[in-house]
């Protein structure tokens, strides 16, 4: 069955629900009316969402707190009242009679406690947080809109939800973030969560997920962190689920239309704290000129003789330059948005448009431009039928920044890379004798291309509630992603200054599109038997996704300056088509006995084309229970600890193989055929089983505490196993290996002050996550830093150590201990018989001792018993603990939002430093400030560089404390504006603010930023540094 | 009653709706074909595909020898053919002195020097076996003859011949490079592909048995090629940029058999003990002119060529142990110890490593320089800049750089040279005791290309003798062969000089003599990982005891 047919049928069926028109006569209907007030102040509350369970009927309170729900069939209902900032309230047994209004007035208690908010994603139907039997993190608009994210909507939860590990490894505008929930579940497959936006399950084959979403529209983000909570999502959910809901206009008072605009202007600033050497190690004559090995003066840098003592302590003959400062410029940052929202009795909608422009901090980087629009609409057709439509489109352009930070940092300090020609252009070779092309010239002169992206999300939801206890719903969602790139090199462009060659011209276009379509049908039945409330949801879901990539490259251009493929004389191309078909069936039974004992059961069966032909189906499930001790009659702490709950959940979820994994593949290219991968008909998804133990409490309705201990175990890892070479195949994907994880999470919230004009609330999160490979039944393998082998963590750094004490001395030198000393840098070095490390005998030639080769005074690599280099665990990239502290204060119109985020422990591998040791450009190589006896020759640092092997010296503590978000705003009300003379045209309000992002970092890490690499591989390799960002904002509401 | 009926109707509608949609959603066919890459059935079902599989194996071989960094970065430096200070793929580690053992751990960059050749030479064998099995199963390979003609021709015979050639090449190079390998016949290959034979359980064969198998397979191919079938191997399918007929293929195969025998020797003693009559018989049937391949992106690209002729920080230069023996005594700038009896190369090798710097060569060999040391010869050119990293040892520096061809994708690469054949004949005649015939073969390139005076059976004993040993004395006739073969054979591919130099005893002390089983294969087959090399190590060049062209016992 084709995709088009699937769409047509599901769409038709979704709309067809509306054909089940209400059969109850409005003539016999009743009306529910009432007023919602603040329980403490008695003031009316606007924008409270009132829902009547078992129907699609609902309303929103107006400015006077009044609401009206008409055309209700006579009967007994449960009515819910919800509003952000207030504890949800349910009123059961509300009796609506025909022909007359029923009055139901409610007082809502103020709360910002997450425990008291609704959980909407982890179960088939929303459930009150206090009744949820598993951990769910939640961030609301209040915590997002104060400081909208610049690079990814997903970053909005960084440091705000326990158990979430987010790393912004690249500060290049338009690059996203790495997100990991709790611990990594997969050794060879991805550990990113699944994303759901307004019911749209985002495609799995597209890489730009977190970049394309606009944070300004977000109403809430719910984080379902592990397999137990995410079991409902089956084979894709082992890494958890992030569910994003955007604004729909229904959080405004009823019969309200609002237009608001928001603009933000400012700049991004790069750090510049990498220490580079300001002196050199080349020989000079008495006239302060460089000399050759023969002793004659030279200006040819390549023929300079090295200073015999090898110390980089010589002043450059001429002027020196701070090239680091030259290649960073503040980049302009601005966002603009406008949205129109309306909330009426039967319809609410939001239309928004946003534009973001962020220039890079690297000189010449044009940065990232994104434009997006959103339309969300809900409409209720009578009492029984409702539908919702959501649409989002984003287009963006990311300039390919030339991330040649290594080259930039490696230029000697006497080379001025900022010098320009008469036309104001950077020079290709700032110093002709340095055969390294100036990256600033490349940035300015070469068209290194742009990445273009577009994203379209659309969903249609239909809901039909024919009976008070039964509702049917359907969802059809569509995610379309487009990625395009181009890269043009004009004919005649110098392709290498060292090879003295010019390009014949080349042009490359790449295009990647992903179409992901999901359709689902749900039937939910609600029943009450005495004190037992039951909810059963049966669901069916189908997924269809296609990903098409193709590229064409033309070279050898006929004419100059004609960037057209037709101009090329030689073409090469590439293409790949991926199609995924999956379907699943699930049953979710919820049992609630008097709000005291809660049980949630899930059974799901998934089939997918990604599984081997002999293993097409997989089962998942969940058992979760909660015991609300505070609901017991005998509960002794009532009035102090208002809510006390114990909970436990065990559930399973999966990680799917990738498209090609199950297939036998032979590679064809340019007319040749070679074997590639041996297929596997039995390939199954990896299965994660997670147990979640929790304790939750609410104290005096103002303080909450959530504690969770989580254990996970993922078996049947989808792993590429190397095959014997004679088979001709490189590898086979097999189910082998297992990983376990352990996580401790704490979330504490407090409403310190809750007065009419002054509020202060805080959220504190903390977590600690550890994982280990418990089984690895194939050859151990080295990743970038990690060693994939039983007993290792996926964040371990595995490599070599430099000897630092006599116990580290390689066995081959046993008996010669007196010839070694620990020097002032803490390294054990060879000093010879009766020698001292201060003796400065570095110019001695290599010493052969018992088969080993040593340089006098240089560090020594530790060895194992066999005499080869010892490799062992040097550190771990996962923090010992993460702590986030979020504060929101308001005083009248003044609001302050501040977030501190700390990583305690955990290491970062500073490959940037290691390479600068190799290039002899790091500040440590500069010996000018040392006393004569403490100086070390350049070869000493080359030894520490250790041929670029992973070495303990470059493993650094990644601890930090960051002021990640700071915002101060003041809102002028309509009354105040009127007094300023705006009269009747005065807007409803104007908010003026200043915002800082990533403003301040306290760390001992010596690189640009300890937030480097990815959540599991903390590898700092000349990455684009994350900027500090400082802006001013203005928001006007009409 | 009315309410109950209505309720039932609603339930019925709801049930129908749910059931219908569930059925719609659930009727997907979950079988999705992979249209990106063929599987075995698709790859081997069409005659043209089988021919493509056979023909494309030469590209696998060509790329491994000339277009893959894992070999062309470290091996020419380890073999003292070229020199450089770049560290990629373990090049610096494996070429620095004193030599260290080969790091056969998967985490070491240098291990790729073993992993990829092992994998791809085996892949050639496996693919060739696949082709032979398909043909034995009765597939008739009828394919169009040439690009223009669409008429189908039965090309089964040429494919069988070529597959045997490829299988022999894969086995032959495994035998020259590694200490051991699997020898898999067609039936075993068939069982492995069908998962009825676990390759792990098969025994490893020592290199001489692998070589014998390679030679036997090549002889089968030669027998077929020598039949009066008159087939042609069209360029696009087989050698990519040129046609080869059955006659030429036969000569190519004889040349490779000679290589397997001669280059298979690990030490001078092994070399001296070879059956040189057998070698000579193959050389008599070998190529009679250079077998060149036009380079053409993307059909054939030789990254090795651009690497050894590049002037950037990744460039390689001609190692002084290759061109230094041509140096003549005489004073020159930068060499205070050079005099009428001392060459700069002699002075260079006498210095400690940390004091060795670049020097200029004075030589009559016009392949290395022009009339002056700083002018270009026909094969090498003078480079004024070092463009290398002095912190990694100036003993890696050299003033001379390859220039015979410089582009990776244009011009020709000499894949098998007549000079190599002539000089192997010279070596054969030398060991067979026919010294003057040996000299005659040496003089073909020495006189014509090097513009050097002819050598005699007594060697070159003239004042300006080439080559000279590291003590400045004139080299022997055998030295002249080794020198000539190194200069003429430079720049052919990234492995040739390594294979040849170990049998000549030219490699630096501690250099690994053969590669251990690759770490990937050891792990994949459940065998222990081991290694060789390093000063005093197993299967490593021992310290020299006599003065040669490349070492001196006093300074080694």
PDB file of C-alpha atoms in Angstrom, chain B residues 419-505:
ATOM      1  CA  UNK B 419      63.765  -1.849 -15.836  1.00  0.00           C
ATOM      2  CA  UNK B 420      62.515  -3.846 -12.857  1.00  0.00           C
ATOM      3  CA  UNK B 421      62.403  -6.984 -15.002  1.00  0.00           C
ATOM      4  CA  UNK B 422      65.871  -6.306 -16.410  1.00  0.00           C
ATOM      5  CA  UNK B 423      67.266  -5.725 -12.946  1.00  0.00           C
ATOM      6  CA  UNK B 424      65.642  -8.882 -11.578  1.00  0.00           C
ATOM      7  CA  UNK B 425      67.286 -10.670 -14.484  1.00  0.00           C
ATOM      8  CA  UNK B 426      70.540  -9.031 -13.445  1.00  0.00           C
ATOM      9  CA  UNK B 427      70.089 -10.370  -9.937  1.00  0.00           C
ATOM     10  CA  UNK B 428      69.235 -13.825 -11.266  1.00  0.00           C
ATOM     11  CA  UNK B 429      72.315 -13.850 -13.447  1.00  0.00           C
ATOM     12  CA  UNK B 430      74.402 -12.618 -10.534  1.00  0.00           C
ATOM     13  CA  UNK B 431      73.321 -15.478  -8.317  1.00  0.00           C
ATOM     14  CA  UNK B 432      73.644 -17.929 -11.200  1.00  0.00           C
ATOM     15  CA  UNK B 433      77.257 -16.771 -11.515  1.00  0.00           C
ATOM     16  CA  UNK B 434      76.933 -14.988 -14.844  1.00  0.00           C
ATOM     17  CA  UNK B 435      78.370 -11.682 -13.681  1.00  0.00           C
ATOM     18  CA  UNK B 436      78.891 -10.084 -17.057  1.00  0.00           C
ATOM     19  CA  UNK B 437      75.343 -10.877 -18.093  1.00  0.00           C
ATOM     20  CA  UNK B 438      74.276  -9.344 -14.851  1.00  0.00           C
ATOM     21  CA  UNK B 439      76.280  -6.226 -15.660  1.00  0.00           C
ATOM     22  CA  UNK B 440      74.722  -6.076 -19.100  1.00  0.00           C
ATOM     23  CA  UNK B 441      71.240  -6.031 -17.621  1.00  0.00           C
ATOM     24  CA  UNK B 442      72.268  -3.353 -15.106  1.00  0.00           C
ATOM     25  CA  UNK B 443      73.669  -1.132 -17.805  1.00  0.00           C
ATOM     26  CA  UNK B 444      70.391  -0.902 -19.684  1.00  0.00           C
ATOM     27  CA  UNK B 445      68.992   1.593 -17.170  1.00  0.00           C
ATOM     28  CA  UNK B 446      72.261   2.706 -15.596  1.00  0.00           C
ATOM     29  CA  UNK B 447      73.632   4.003 -18.864  1.00  0.00           C
ATOM     30  CA  UNK B 448      70.455   5.041 -20.651  1.00  0.00           C
ATOM     31  CA  UNK B 449      68.619   6.624 -17.753  1.00  0.00           C
ATOM     32  CA  UNK B 450      71.353   7.471 -15.257  1.00  0.00           C
ATOM     33  CA  UNK B 451      73.888   8.557 -17.872  1.00  0.00           C
ATOM     34  CA  UNK B 452      76.465   6.650 -15.850  1.00  0.00           C
ATOM     35  CA  UNK B 453      79.379   4.791 -17.388  1.00  0.00           C
ATOM     36  CA  UNK B 454      78.759   1.093 -17.972  1.00  0.00           C
ATOM     37  CA  UNK B 455      79.505  -1.243 -15.137  1.00  0.00           C
ATOM     38  CA  UNK B 456      81.503  -4.423 -15.583  1.00  0.00           C
ATOM     39  CA  UNK B 457      81.533  -7.783 -13.886  1.00  0.00           C
ATOM     40  CA  UNK B 458      83.995  -6.336 -11.411  1.00  0.00           C
ATOM     41  CA  UNK B 459      81.627  -3.582 -10.504  1.00  0.00           C
ATOM     42  CA  UNK B 460      82.199   0.154 -10.733  1.00  0.00           C
ATOM     43  CA  UNK B 461      85.696   0.846  -9.481  1.00  0.00           C
ATOM     44  CA  UNK B 462      86.118   4.224 -11.125  1.00  0.00           C
ATOM     45  CA  UNK B 463      86.931   7.403  -9.201  1.00  0.00           C
ATOM     46  CA  UNK B 464      83.361   8.563  -9.556  1.00  0.00           C
ATOM     47  CA  UNK B 465      81.867   5.191  -8.766  1.00  0.00           C
ATOM     48  CA  UNK B 466      78.170   4.783  -8.211  1.00  0.00           C
ATOM     49  CA  UNK B 467      77.030   3.486  -5.823  1.00  0.00           C
ATOM     50  CA  UNK B 468      79.221   3.974  -2.780  1.00  0.00           C
ATOM     51  CA  UNK B 469      78.927   2.337   0.585  1.00  0.00           C
ATOM     52  CA  UNK B 470      78.592   4.221   3.813  1.00  0.00           C
ATOM     53  CA  UNK B 471      82.348   4.205   4.287  1.00  0.00           C
ATOM     54  CA  UNK B 472      82.842   5.884   0.915  1.00  0.00           C
ATOM     55  CA  UNK B 473      84.179   2.818  -0.866  1.00  0.00           C
ATOM     56  CA  UNK B 474      82.729   1.697  -4.160  1.00  0.00           C
ATOM     57  CA  UNK B 475      79.839  -0.712  -4.065  1.00  0.00           C
ATOM     58  CA  UNK B 476      79.920  -4.220  -5.463  1.00  0.00           C
ATOM     59  CA  UNK B 477      78.130  -5.512  -8.514  1.00  0.00           C
ATOM     60  CA  UNK B 478      75.298  -6.672  -6.291  1.00  0.00           C
ATOM     61  CA  UNK B 479      75.264  -3.231  -4.697  1.00  0.00           C
ATOM     62  CA  UNK B 480      74.910  -1.766  -8.153  1.00  0.00           C
ATOM     63  CA  UNK B 481      71.887  -3.976  -8.730  1.00  0.00           C
ATOM     64  CA  UNK B 482      70.274  -2.935  -5.462  1.00  0.00           C
ATOM     65  CA  UNK B 483      70.993   0.726  -6.102  1.00  0.00           C
ATOM     66  CA  UNK B 484      69.697   0.582  -9.629  1.00  0.00           C
ATOM     67  CA  UNK B 485      66.574  -1.314  -8.683  1.00  0.00           C
ATOM     68  CA  UNK B 486      65.779   1.153  -5.917  1.00  0.00           C
ATOM     69  CA  UNK B 487      66.227   4.222  -8.094  1.00  0.00           C
ATOM     70  CA  UNK B 488      64.378   2.742 -11.063  1.00  0.00           C
ATOM     71  CA  UNK B 489      61.671   1.168  -8.934  1.00  0.00           C
ATOM     72  CA  UNK B 490      60.888   4.255  -6.869  1.00  0.00           C
ATOM     73  CA  UNK B 491      57.460   5.737  -7.279  1.00  0.00           C
ATOM     74  CA  UNK B 492      55.820   2.611  -8.710  1.00  0.00           C
ATOM     75  CA  UNK B 493      53.657   1.731  -5.759  1.00  0.00           C
ATOM     76  CA  UNK B 494      53.805   2.062  -1.998  1.00  0.00           C
ATOM     77  CA  UNK B 495      54.878  -1.532  -1.248  1.00  0.00           C
ATOM     78  CA  UNK B 496      57.398  -2.523  -3.923  1.00  0.00           C
ATOM     79  CA  UNK B 497      60.485  -0.942  -2.392  1.00  0.00           C
ATOM     80  CA  UNK B 498      59.714  -2.398   1.047  1.00  0.00           C
ATOM     81  CA  UNK B 499      59.452  -5.914  -0.376  1.00  0.00           C
ATOM     82  CA  UNK B 500      62.593  -5.511  -2.449  1.00  0.00           C
ATOM     83  CA  UNK B 501      64.748  -3.717   0.093  1.00  0.00           C
ATOM     84  CA  UNK B 502      64.423  -6.319   2.849  1.00  0.00           C
ATOM     85  CA  UNK B 503      65.842  -9.018   0.569  1.00  0.00           C
ATOM     86  CA  UNK B 504      68.679  -6.680  -0.321  1.00  0.00           C
ATOM     87  CA  UNK B 505      69.378  -5.993   3.365  1.00  0.00           C
TER      88      UNK B 505
END
